[in-house]
C-alpha positions in Angstrom: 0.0 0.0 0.0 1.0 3.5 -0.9 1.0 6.6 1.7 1.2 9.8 1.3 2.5 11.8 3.9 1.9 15.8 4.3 4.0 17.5 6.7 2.8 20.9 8.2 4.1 23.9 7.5 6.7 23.1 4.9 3.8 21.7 2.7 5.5 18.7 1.8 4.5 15.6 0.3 6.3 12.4 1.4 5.1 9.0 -0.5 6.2 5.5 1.1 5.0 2.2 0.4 3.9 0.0 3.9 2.7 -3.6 4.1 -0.9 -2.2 5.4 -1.8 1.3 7.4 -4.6 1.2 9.9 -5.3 5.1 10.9 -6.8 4.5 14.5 -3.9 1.8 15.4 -1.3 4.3 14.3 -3.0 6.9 16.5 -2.9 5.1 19.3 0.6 3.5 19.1 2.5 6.7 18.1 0.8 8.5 21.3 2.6 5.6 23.6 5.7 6.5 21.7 7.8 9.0 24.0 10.3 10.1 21.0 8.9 12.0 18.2 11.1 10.6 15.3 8.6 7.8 14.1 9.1 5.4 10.9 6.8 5.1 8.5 7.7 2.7 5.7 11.1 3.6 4.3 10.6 7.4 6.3 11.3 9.1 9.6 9.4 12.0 10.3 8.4 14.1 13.3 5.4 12.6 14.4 4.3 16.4 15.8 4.9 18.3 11.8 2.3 15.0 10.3 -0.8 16.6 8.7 -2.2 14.2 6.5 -1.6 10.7 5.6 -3.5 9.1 2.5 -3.2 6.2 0.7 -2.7 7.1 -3.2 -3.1 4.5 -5.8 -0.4 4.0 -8.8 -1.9 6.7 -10.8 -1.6 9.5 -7.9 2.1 9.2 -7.5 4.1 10.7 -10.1 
């Protein structure tokens, strides 16, 4: 599956591919995480600059 990660502020768009992405699981296990570097498929990001994540099918990612 295909994510696509906006950060806030910078307005970028990161894409990564994941085995599968459940948003209320991810929620809830980055809020147990004490450090704010989280991986998300092949990424690292800030878990406090995330504004979106949405799956994108083969077509959206150019």
């Amino acid at each position: 599956m295909k994510l696509k990660i906006t950060l806030q502020n910078q307005r970028k768009e990161l894409f990564t591919e994941v085995e599968n992405f459940d948003p209320v699981t991810f929620v809830e296990e980055t809020k147990k995480i004490e450090t704010v570097l989280i991986p998300i498929g092949n990424l690292i990001v800030n878990k406090h600059h995330i504004e979106y994540i949405t799956p994108v099918d083969e077509e959206t990612v150019v």
